[in-house]
Amino acid sequence: MSTTARPADALRADDTTRREPASPGLKKVGGVAGWIDDRTGAAKGVGYLMKKVFPDHWSFMLGEIAMYSMIVCMLTGVFLTLWFDPTQGEVVYEGSYVPLQGVEMSRAYASTLDISFDVKGGLLIRQIHHWSALLFIVALSVHMLRVFFTGAFRKPREINWVIGCLLSMLALIEGFAGYSLPDDLLSGTGLRAAQGFMLSAPVIGSYLSYALFGGGFPGEDIIPRLYSLHILLLPGILIALFTAHIVLVAVQKHTQYPGPGRTNDNVVGFPVMPVYAAKAGGFFFIVFGGIALISSLVQINAVWVHGPYMPNATTAGAQPDWYMLFPDGALRLLPGWLEHTTFGFTWAWPVIIGSLLVIPLFYAGMIAYPFIEAWVTGDQREHHLLDRPRNRPVRTGLGVAAFTLWAVLTFASSNDIMAIKFDLSINDITNALRVLTFVGPLIAFWATRRICLSLQRHDRETVLHGRESGMIVRGPDGDFHEVHEPLDPYERWTLVQHEAHEPLQLEADEVDENGVARKGGAKRKLRARLSEFYYGGAVHPVTPAELEAAHHDGHEHEAIESANRADESEVDPVRSVGAERH
Amino acid sequence: MNDHTPQGEHDSTPVPLNQGHVQGTGGIPERFENPGLPPHVHRASDTDEQAAKRAERTIAGLFGLSMLGTVLFLVAYFMVDVDEMTFVPGIGDMSLSNLLLGLGLALALLGIGLGAVQWAKTLMPDEEVVEMRHPMRSSDEAREGFVQTILDGGESSQLTRRPLIKATLGGALGLFSLPLLVQLAGSLGPLPRNDLSVTFWNGEKGEDGTWTAMQRRLHLDPEDRPIKASDVTIGSVFHVLPEGLQSELHGAEKLNEITKASVLVMRLNPDEFQDTPQGRKARDWGYQGIVAYSKVCTHVGCPVGLYEQTTHHLLCPCHQSTFDVTNDCEVIFGPAGRPLPQLKIGVDAQGYLIAEQSFQEPVGPSFWERES
Ligand code: HEM
Ligand code: FES
């Protein structure tokens, strides 16, 4: 024991003196941040996040637009809850919108009118809410197309693809629930149709409808119930899924487009602090400002025009919001004779397919796609470099085909408007669209695949000859030809970096020694056939040897042209291997 | 074989199924090398202090514009009444308050956003940074450790050794959500019973939910007065509700009954009905060519609103189902699966139209047990 006395507050002998902050900078930020870090140790993690690198491309902003418009939507939604009364009790309207004064209506509708005419700035908030909801769904849909066509859904990002699909589907439901709240004629008509959809469900239809509506249609329960879905349950799930989505993007790091210096093992871009933070933060304000601008200029959902919902009031040309047009179009195209009665029970197929199956089937197809493609191509690797859509002709074709189907159905929901606009018979238009529903996607697939292949060939040509310079020179023999500028290695790389795909082939030993077919033969055959469908006839990137040959040849034109002819394939750039040829 | 598929010696070997994406050996071409990042090109503001200064001024100007926007919003909020209207060329009449508040807010937001992006583009570093990726999967040791921890957990809690606990725990976990589900499913709403099959035309609803038949007059909607047969001229359509519905019922009950009991009345020349079994029935259930049909579309329930006098077609505005009134409202086009149900009508002693009986089948959209 030491006998040296020391004052109680003095340092112990082995205490180090308090460390001074290392730099003046640390001192400046250090106060609050230091206080928090002392208690959470957050500096390390946050510091890491601030240094994270994000690649830059305009198409990566689509997801951002979706995120920001969702935030704007939720923010303005909270404002609306302060004045909106989600009940269906009857009141006589006495607000300042003259044409409806003295009319009986639900409190939901009356309070929506109040927000629009008696709450200062209320109309602006309503319009921002609705416009941001529309923009949210536009942005997430285009974002989804970007992810699909660039193959960003491949391993390891399948989970995020599935989350995205769920987000998109929930957004449709959330939007429909919101659209139903104001209880004007349009929203009530939409709800009436929704009740018809429920009724069509085999076995449980009427029970389902009476449960959700709290009795017969319309009752007094549906709007309060949709309200709690719209402002509590669905936003909760949306926020949870969205958070998971973003965390996964950070953990897996963003994909990048192929290009010089970019590999499957790196990310080339800008660090969060300061560049990305300024761009993304600034972009939030731009999106919000853009929505505010539209909301100040363009009227949306003028709920006062059609008056309150009455179950027997007709509306011509009534349409749901744009994202719900495709099931509506399907409902219009499905012919009534599909309805059947078996053993005294009714199968209302035109309604069951159009309302209960179309949306789930669309999403089921989308959710399944990454797993199907991975199985067919046998590709188990991680992919962080995006595909240029042309380099995946079959996938791109399938995507455009699915989009075409969606577009035909969406169009079909305006068959009445088209009939009036173009003075055609609605029956003819409907019949034409029925045919197009089946033929359109096939044509779209075929045409897209051809276009992709010819773009790929064009890429090959550019690599082999150089870029057309637009300059015409006269040759020594008096002939004219265009000067082709050679590509530099950086430009060339983007055109040759992709893989040469080969179809998977059935193995030689399909039959074992005893002459018995190996197990799962049918499945393997299907896989080989699908793989041939994906990769058979693929155009391969130019190889250095081919480029060399083209240069040596001198007559570059002829080099490429002959290579495309089947009989002169010394230089054989365009190659396809059919599994069945071996 | 595709036209672009030359046959030659340079075919590469297809990949066997079990090799997945590992490339085959023969003929896979040698590849180009990734040349690495292209040389960096400097911006004007990196090399020229003048340009940098200009960029700074632009950015500051945008932030200043944002503050102006905020001021505009505040002024509009306090100075402009909500009901003032204004005309904007190219767009039309609109609320002045909404216009100015929106423009102010938009300016306030866009100023910040554009300023920040401009700042990032001109003055912040534009040299790309490279970060390396690592495979997503954990190391083998980490994976094994994880599995081991789970196995150890099962072992040390004795779960694996005590099947009784395992079985009962499984059972309890499987069942505990039942109370919540039963509460939800059981309490959401009443059972439909016969509610989809009866309408206000059935007569008077008793306390116990049974109906005493009663021949109700056809009343105009919304005038709520009876209709003389002579008032119904050829070519006209009357929107009709049962007598008593509008005066006796209120609130949700009223809306529910309107939903089911709405009827359209039209008059045809009696010889315009087709000479088919349905056409004859339609005429018989009418009165001197006046017929009454449910207004509720048999597709998903919209009110059928459009009547073409010349063809005697009824058209539903929702998905364009078309019903032929001359042939008992059979569906001649569109997605509806069944004709509109007919209401049998006659006239009473005063010459007013009455319903001689209720609808003989459920009105509105199809449902599973509608035939039973
Ligand atoms: C991303 C999610 C959301 C979407 C897509 C969405 C969509 C919609 C739509 C289309 C309407 C009809 C608006 C109209 O024209 O009047 C609406 C109304 C409404 N929403 Fe949302 N909404 C979302 C989130 C929220 C949230 C989070 C809240 C509240 C916390 C909210 C509260 C409301 C209220 C109170 C109304 C009725 C007020 C009115 O119609 O004026 N919404 N919503
Ligand atoms: S509800 Fe009448 S056609 Fe769909």
PDB file of C-alpha atoms in Angstrom, chain B residues 161-335:
ATOM      1  CA  ARG B 161     -33.828 -35.155 -26.105  1.00  0.00           C
ATOM      2  CA  ARG B 162     -37.344 -34.381 -24.988  1.00  0.00           C
ATOM      3  CA  PRO B 163     -39.751 -35.009 -27.838  1.00  0.00           C
ATOM      4  CA  LEU B 164     -42.732 -34.331 -25.599  1.00  0.00           C
ATOM      5  CA  ILE B 165     -41.697 -30.701 -25.157  1.00  0.00           C
ATOM      6  CA  LYS B 166     -40.954 -30.405 -28.841  1.00  0.00           C
ATOM      7  CA  ALA B 167     -44.386 -31.692 -29.833  1.00  0.00           C
ATOM      8  CA  THR B 168     -46.378 -29.665 -27.339  1.00  0.00           C
ATOM      9  CA  LEU B 169     -44.418 -26.484 -28.035  1.00  0.00           C
ATOM     10  CA  GLY B 170     -45.080 -26.960 -31.740  1.00  0.00           C
ATOM     11  CA  GLY B 171     -48.751 -27.463 -31.049  1.00  0.00           C
ATOM     12  CA  ALA B 172     -49.035 -24.424 -28.826  1.00  0.00           C
ATOM     13  CA  LEU B 173     -47.195 -22.190 -31.259  1.00  0.00           C
ATOM     14  CA  GLY B 174     -49.311 -23.495 -34.079  1.00  0.00           C
ATOM     15  CA  LEU B 175     -52.552 -22.764 -32.274  1.00  0.00           C
ATOM     16  CA  PHE B 176     -52.013 -19.589 -30.307  1.00  0.00           C
ATOM     17  CA  SER B 177     -53.013 -17.301 -33.182  1.00  0.00           C
ATOM     18  CA  LEU B 178     -56.423 -18.947 -33.414  1.00  0.00           C
ATOM     19  CA  PRO B 179     -58.095 -16.758 -30.794  1.00  0.00           C
ATOM     20  CA  LEU B 180     -57.041 -13.653 -32.668  1.00  0.00           C
ATOM     21  CA  LEU B 181     -58.129 -15.030 -36.025  1.00  0.00           C
ATOM     22  CA  VAL B 182     -61.458 -16.221 -34.670  1.00  0.00           C
ATOM     23  CA  GLN B 183     -62.113 -12.854 -33.071  1.00  0.00           C
ATOM     24  CA  LEU B 184     -61.351 -11.092 -36.325  1.00  0.00           C
ATOM     25  CA  ALA B 185     -63.231 -13.374 -38.691  1.00  0.00           C
ATOM     26  CA  GLY B 186     -66.132 -13.783 -36.304  1.00  0.00           C
ATOM     27  CA  SER B 187     -66.744 -10.155 -35.486  1.00  0.00           C
ATOM     28  CA  LEU B 188     -66.087  -8.276 -38.702  1.00  0.00           C
ATOM     29  CA  GLY B 189     -69.569  -8.498 -40.064  1.00  0.00           C
ATOM     30  CA  PRO B 190     -72.839 -10.436 -40.049  1.00  0.00           C
ATOM     31  CA  LEU B 191     -73.393 -13.521 -42.193  1.00  0.00           C
ATOM     32  CA  PRO B 192     -75.001 -12.724 -45.514  1.00  0.00           C
ATOM     33  CA  ARG B 193     -77.945 -15.140 -44.984  1.00  0.00           C
ATOM     34  CA  ASN B 194     -80.551 -14.223 -47.605  1.00  0.00           C
ATOM     35  CA  ASP B 195     -79.624 -10.544 -47.714  1.00  0.00           C
ATOM     36  CA  LEU B 196     -78.288 -10.751 -51.261  1.00  0.00           C
ATOM     37  CA  SER B 197     -81.486 -12.372 -52.507  1.00  0.00           C
ATOM     38  CA  VAL B 198     -84.119 -10.010 -51.085  1.00  0.00           C
ATOM     39  CA  THR B 199     -84.830  -6.392 -51.910  1.00  0.00           C
ATOM     40  CA  PHE B 200     -87.245  -3.737 -50.754  1.00  0.00           C
ATOM     41  CA  TRP B 201     -89.619  -5.028 -53.460  1.00  0.00           C
ATOM     42  CA  ASN B 202     -90.109  -8.143 -51.308  1.00  0.00           C
ATOM     43  CA  GLY B 203     -92.449  -6.159 -49.085  1.00  0.00           C
ATOM     44  CA  GLU B 204     -92.192  -5.278 -45.452  1.00  0.00           C
ATOM     45  CA  LYS B 205     -89.279  -6.414 -43.338  1.00  0.00           C
ATOM     46  CA  GLY B 206     -90.300  -7.652 -39.913  1.00  0.00           C
ATOM     47  CA  GLU B 207     -88.366  -7.424 -36.648  1.00  0.00           C
ATOM     48  CA  ASP B 208     -87.224 -11.021 -37.097  1.00  0.00           C
ATOM     49  CA  GLY B 209     -85.869 -10.369 -40.575  1.00  0.00           C
ATOM     50  CA  THR B 210     -88.671 -12.129 -42.482  1.00  0.00           C
ATOM     51  CA  TRP B 211     -90.541 -10.336 -45.210  1.00  0.00           C
ATOM     52  CA  THR B 212     -94.301  -9.948 -45.574  1.00  0.00           C
ATOM     53  CA  ALA B 213     -95.155  -9.644 -49.226  1.00  0.00           C
ATOM     54  CA  MET B 214     -96.559  -6.338 -50.367  1.00  0.00           C
ATOM     55  CA  GLN B 215     -97.067  -4.868 -53.803  1.00  0.00           C
ATOM     56  CA  ARG B 216     -95.177  -1.617 -53.785  1.00  0.00           C
ATOM     57  CA  ARG B 217     -95.743   1.145 -56.266  1.00  0.00           C
ATOM     58  CA  LEU B 218     -92.926   2.217 -58.542  1.00  0.00           C
ATOM     59  CA  HIS B 219     -91.744   5.639 -57.403  1.00  0.00           C
ATOM     60  CA  LEU B 220     -89.640   8.051 -59.375  1.00  0.00           C
ATOM     61  CA  ASP B 221     -86.127   8.621 -58.113  1.00  0.00           C
ATOM     62  CA  PRO B 222     -85.515  11.169 -56.677  1.00  0.00           C
ATOM     63  CA  GLU B 223     -88.954  12.856 -56.917  1.00  0.00           C
ATOM     64  CA  ASP B 224     -90.497  10.043 -54.865  1.00  0.00           C
ATOM     65  CA  ARG B 225     -93.916  10.048 -56.524  1.00  0.00           C
ATOM     66  CA  PRO B 226     -95.855   7.232 -58.224  1.00  0.00           C
ATOM     67  CA  ILE B 227     -95.901   6.766 -61.988  1.00  0.00           C
ATOM     68  CA  LYS B 228     -99.009   6.564 -64.148  1.00  0.00           C
ATOM     69  CA  ALA B 229     -98.649   4.058 -66.973  1.00  0.00           C
ATOM     70  CA  SER B 230     -99.702   6.788 -69.360  1.00  0.00           C
ATOM     71  CA  ASP B 231     -96.721   8.948 -68.267  1.00  0.00           C
ATOM     72  CA  VAL B 232     -94.279   6.425 -69.659  1.00  0.00           C
ATOM     73  CA  THR B 233     -93.781   7.316 -73.277  1.00  0.00           C
ATOM     74  CA  ILE B 234     -91.956   5.220 -75.804  1.00  0.00           C
ATOM     75  CA  GLY B 235     -88.246   5.965 -75.777  1.00  0.00           C
ATOM     76  CA  SER B 236     -88.103   7.391 -72.268  1.00  0.00           C
ATOM     77  CA  VAL B 237     -86.305   5.807 -69.291  1.00  0.00           C
ATOM     78  CA  PHE B 238     -87.490   6.225 -65.734  1.00  0.00           C
ATOM     79  CA  HIS B 239     -85.205   5.747 -62.741  1.00  0.00           C
ATOM     80  CA  VAL B 240     -87.303   4.062 -60.118  1.00  0.00           C
ATOM     81  CA  LEU B 241     -87.218   3.044 -56.459  1.00  0.00           C
ATOM     82  CA  PRO B 242     -89.866   1.184 -54.479  1.00  0.00           C
ATOM     83  CA  GLU B 243     -92.512   3.253 -52.769  1.00  0.00           C
ATOM     84  CA  GLY B 244     -91.582   3.963 -49.173  1.00  0.00           C
ATOM     85  CA  LEU B 245     -87.855   3.447 -49.551  1.00  0.00           C
ATOM     86  CA  GLN B 246     -86.988   7.129 -49.817  1.00  0.00           C
ATOM     87  CA  SER B 247     -89.349   8.298 -47.100  1.00  0.00           C
ATOM     88  CA  GLU B 248     -89.086   5.481 -44.554  1.00  0.00           C
ATOM     89  CA  LEU B 249     -85.383   4.635 -44.559  1.00  0.00           C
ATOM     90  CA  HIS B 250     -82.345   6.642 -43.526  1.00  0.00           C
ATOM     91  CA  GLY B 251     -78.575   6.503 -43.552  1.00  0.00           C
ATOM     92  CA  ALA B 252     -76.815   3.287 -44.319  1.00  0.00           C
ATOM     93  CA  GLU B 253     -80.016   1.226 -44.380  1.00  0.00           C
ATOM     94  CA  LYS B 254     -81.378   3.471 -47.095  1.00  0.00           C
ATOM     95  CA  LEU B 255     -78.206   3.273 -49.166  1.00  0.00           C
ATOM     96  CA  ASN B 256     -78.072  -0.508 -48.774  1.00  0.00           C
ATOM     97  CA  GLU B 257     -81.630  -0.890 -50.033  1.00  0.00           C
ATOM     98  CA  ILE B 258     -81.146   1.598 -52.881  1.00  0.00           C
ATOM     99  CA  THR B 259     -78.136  -0.461 -53.928  1.00  0.00           C
ATOM    100  CA  LYS B 260     -80.332  -3.493 -54.485  1.00  0.00           C
ATOM    101  CA  ALA B 261     -83.770  -2.117 -55.336  1.00  0.00           C
ATOM    102  CA  SER B 262     -82.956   0.408 -58.096  1.00  0.00           C
ATOM    103  CA  VAL B 263     -84.952  -0.226 -61.228  1.00  0.00           C
ATOM    104  CA  LEU B 264     -85.140   1.141 -64.766  1.00  0.00           C
ATOM    105  CA  VAL B 265     -88.502   1.444 -66.501  1.00  0.00           C
ATOM    106  CA  MET B 266     -88.763   1.697 -70.278  1.00  0.00           C
ATOM    107  CA  ARG B 267     -91.595   1.475 -72.754  1.00  0.00           C
ATOM    108  CA  LEU B 268     -91.374  -0.438 -76.017  1.00  0.00           C
ATOM    109  CA  ASN B 269     -93.898  -1.031 -78.705  1.00  0.00           C
ATOM    110  CA  PRO B 270     -95.336  -4.422 -77.666  1.00  0.00           C
ATOM    111  CA  ASP B 271     -94.423  -5.905 -81.041  1.00  0.00           C
ATOM    112  CA  GLU B 272     -90.796  -4.839 -80.659  1.00  0.00           C
ATOM    113  CA  PHE B 273     -90.204  -7.651 -78.192  1.00  0.00           C
ATOM    114  CA  GLN B 274     -88.523 -10.555 -79.884  1.00  0.00           C
ATOM    115  CA  ASP B 275     -90.500 -13.660 -80.544  1.00  0.00           C
ATOM    116  CA  THR B 276     -88.365 -15.869 -78.337  1.00  0.00           C
ATOM    117  CA  PRO B 277     -89.278 -17.507 -75.029  1.00  0.00           C
ATOM    118  CA  GLN B 278     -87.436 -14.734 -73.177  1.00  0.00           C
ATOM    119  CA  GLY B 279     -88.902 -12.016 -75.351  1.00  0.00           C
ATOM    120  CA  ARG B 280     -92.443 -13.245 -74.717  1.00  0.00           C
ATOM    121  CA  LYS B 281     -91.810 -13.563 -70.985  1.00  0.00           C
ATOM    122  CA  ALA B 282     -90.430 -10.043 -70.932  1.00  0.00           C
ATOM    123  CA  ARG B 283     -93.567  -8.707 -72.559  1.00  0.00           C
ATOM    124  CA  ASP B 284     -95.835 -10.726 -70.261  1.00  0.00           C
ATOM    125  CA  TRP B 285     -94.088  -9.411 -67.141  1.00  0.00           C
ATOM    126  CA  GLY B 286     -94.535  -5.876 -68.380  1.00  0.00           C
ATOM    127  CA  TYR B 287     -97.616  -3.751 -68.833  1.00  0.00           C
ATOM    128  CA  GLN B 288     -98.593  -2.605 -72.312  1.00  0.00           C
ATOM    129  CA  GLY B 289     -94.975  -2.645 -73.386  1.00  0.00           C
ATOM    130  CA  ILE B 290     -93.722  -1.015 -70.190  1.00  0.00           C
ATOM    131  CA  VAL B 291     -91.008  -3.150 -68.615  1.00  0.00           C
ATOM    132  CA  ALA B 292     -88.986  -2.816 -65.403  1.00  0.00           C
ATOM    133  CA  TYR B 293     -85.472  -4.189 -64.972  1.00  0.00           C
ATOM    134  CA  SER B 294     -82.969  -4.156 -62.175  1.00  0.00           C
ATOM    135  CA  LYS B 295     -80.585  -1.248 -62.648  1.00  0.00           C
ATOM    136  CA  VAL B 296     -77.752  -3.146 -60.991  1.00  0.00           C
ATOM    137  CA  CYS B 297     -75.313  -4.580 -63.498  1.00  0.00           C
ATOM    138  CA  THR B 298     -74.900  -8.339 -63.203  1.00  0.00           C
ATOM    139  CA  HIS B 299     -71.167  -7.918 -63.808  1.00  0.00           C
ATOM    140  CA  VAL B 300     -69.832  -6.171 -60.704  1.00  0.00           C
ATOM    141  CA  GLY B 301     -72.780  -4.012 -59.749  1.00  0.00           C
ATOM    142  CA  CYS B 302     -72.497  -0.569 -61.332  1.00  0.00           C
ATOM    143  CA  PRO B 303     -75.774   1.159 -62.056  1.00  0.00           C
ATOM    144  CA  VAL B 304     -76.664   0.493 -65.689  1.00  0.00           C
ATOM    145  CA  GLY B 305     -77.223   3.969 -66.953  1.00  0.00           C
ATOM    146  CA  LEU B 306     -77.249   4.384 -70.693  1.00  0.00           C
ATOM    147  CA  TYR B 307     -80.314   3.568 -72.784  1.00  0.00           C
ATOM    148  CA  GLU B 308     -80.164   3.639 -76.550  1.00  0.00           C
ATOM    149  CA  GLN B 309     -83.729   4.339 -77.596  1.00  0.00           C
ATOM    150  CA  THR B 310     -83.392   3.187 -81.177  1.00  0.00           C
ATOM    151  CA  THR B 311     -81.861  -0.208 -80.523  1.00  0.00           C
ATOM    152  CA  HIS B 312     -83.379  -0.669 -77.062  1.00  0.00           C
ATOM    153  CA  HIS B 313     -79.984  -1.511 -75.653  1.00  0.00           C
ATOM    154  CA  LEU B 314     -78.947  -0.795 -72.083  1.00  0.00           C
ATOM    155  CA  LEU B 315     -75.262  -0.091 -71.615  1.00  0.00           C
ATOM    156  CA  CYS B 316     -73.335  -0.256 -68.363  1.00  0.00           C
ATOM    157  CA  PRO B 317     -70.820   2.588 -68.196  1.00  0.00           C
ATOM    158  CA  CYS B 318     -68.344   0.665 -66.063  1.00  0.00           C
ATOM    159  CA  HIS B 319     -67.208  -2.091 -68.449  1.00  0.00           C
ATOM    160  CA  GLN B 320     -69.656  -1.684 -71.318  1.00  0.00           C
ATOM    161  CA  SER B 321     -71.849  -4.717 -70.824  1.00  0.00           C
ATOM    162  CA  THR B 322     -74.721  -4.342 -73.260  1.00  0.00           C
ATOM    163  CA  PHE B 323     -78.191  -5.706 -72.559  1.00  0.00           C
ATOM    164  CA  ASP B 324     -80.957  -6.123 -75.137  1.00  0.00           C
ATOM    165  CA  VAL B 325     -84.275  -4.989 -73.685  1.00  0.00           C
ATOM    166  CA  THR B 326     -86.248  -6.551 -76.557  1.00  0.00           C
ATOM    167  CA  ASN B 327     -84.983  -9.965 -75.530  1.00  0.00           C
ATOM    168  CA  ASP B 328     -85.347  -9.865 -71.748  1.00  0.00           C
ATOM    169  CA  CYS B 329     -82.119  -7.909 -71.261  1.00  0.00           C
ATOM    170  CA  GLU B 330     -79.882 -10.725 -72.391  1.00  0.00           C
ATOM    171  CA  VAL B 331     -76.196  -9.832 -72.612  1.00  0.00           C
ATOM    172  CA  ILE B 332     -75.239  -9.129 -76.200  1.00  0.00           C
ATOM    173  CA  PHE B 333     -71.756  -7.823 -75.507  1.00  0.00           C
ATOM    174  CA  GLY B 334     -69.330  -7.324 -72.687  1.00  0.00           C
ATOM    175  CA  PRO B 335     -68.302  -9.047 -69.507  1.00  0.00           C
TER     176      PRO B 335
END
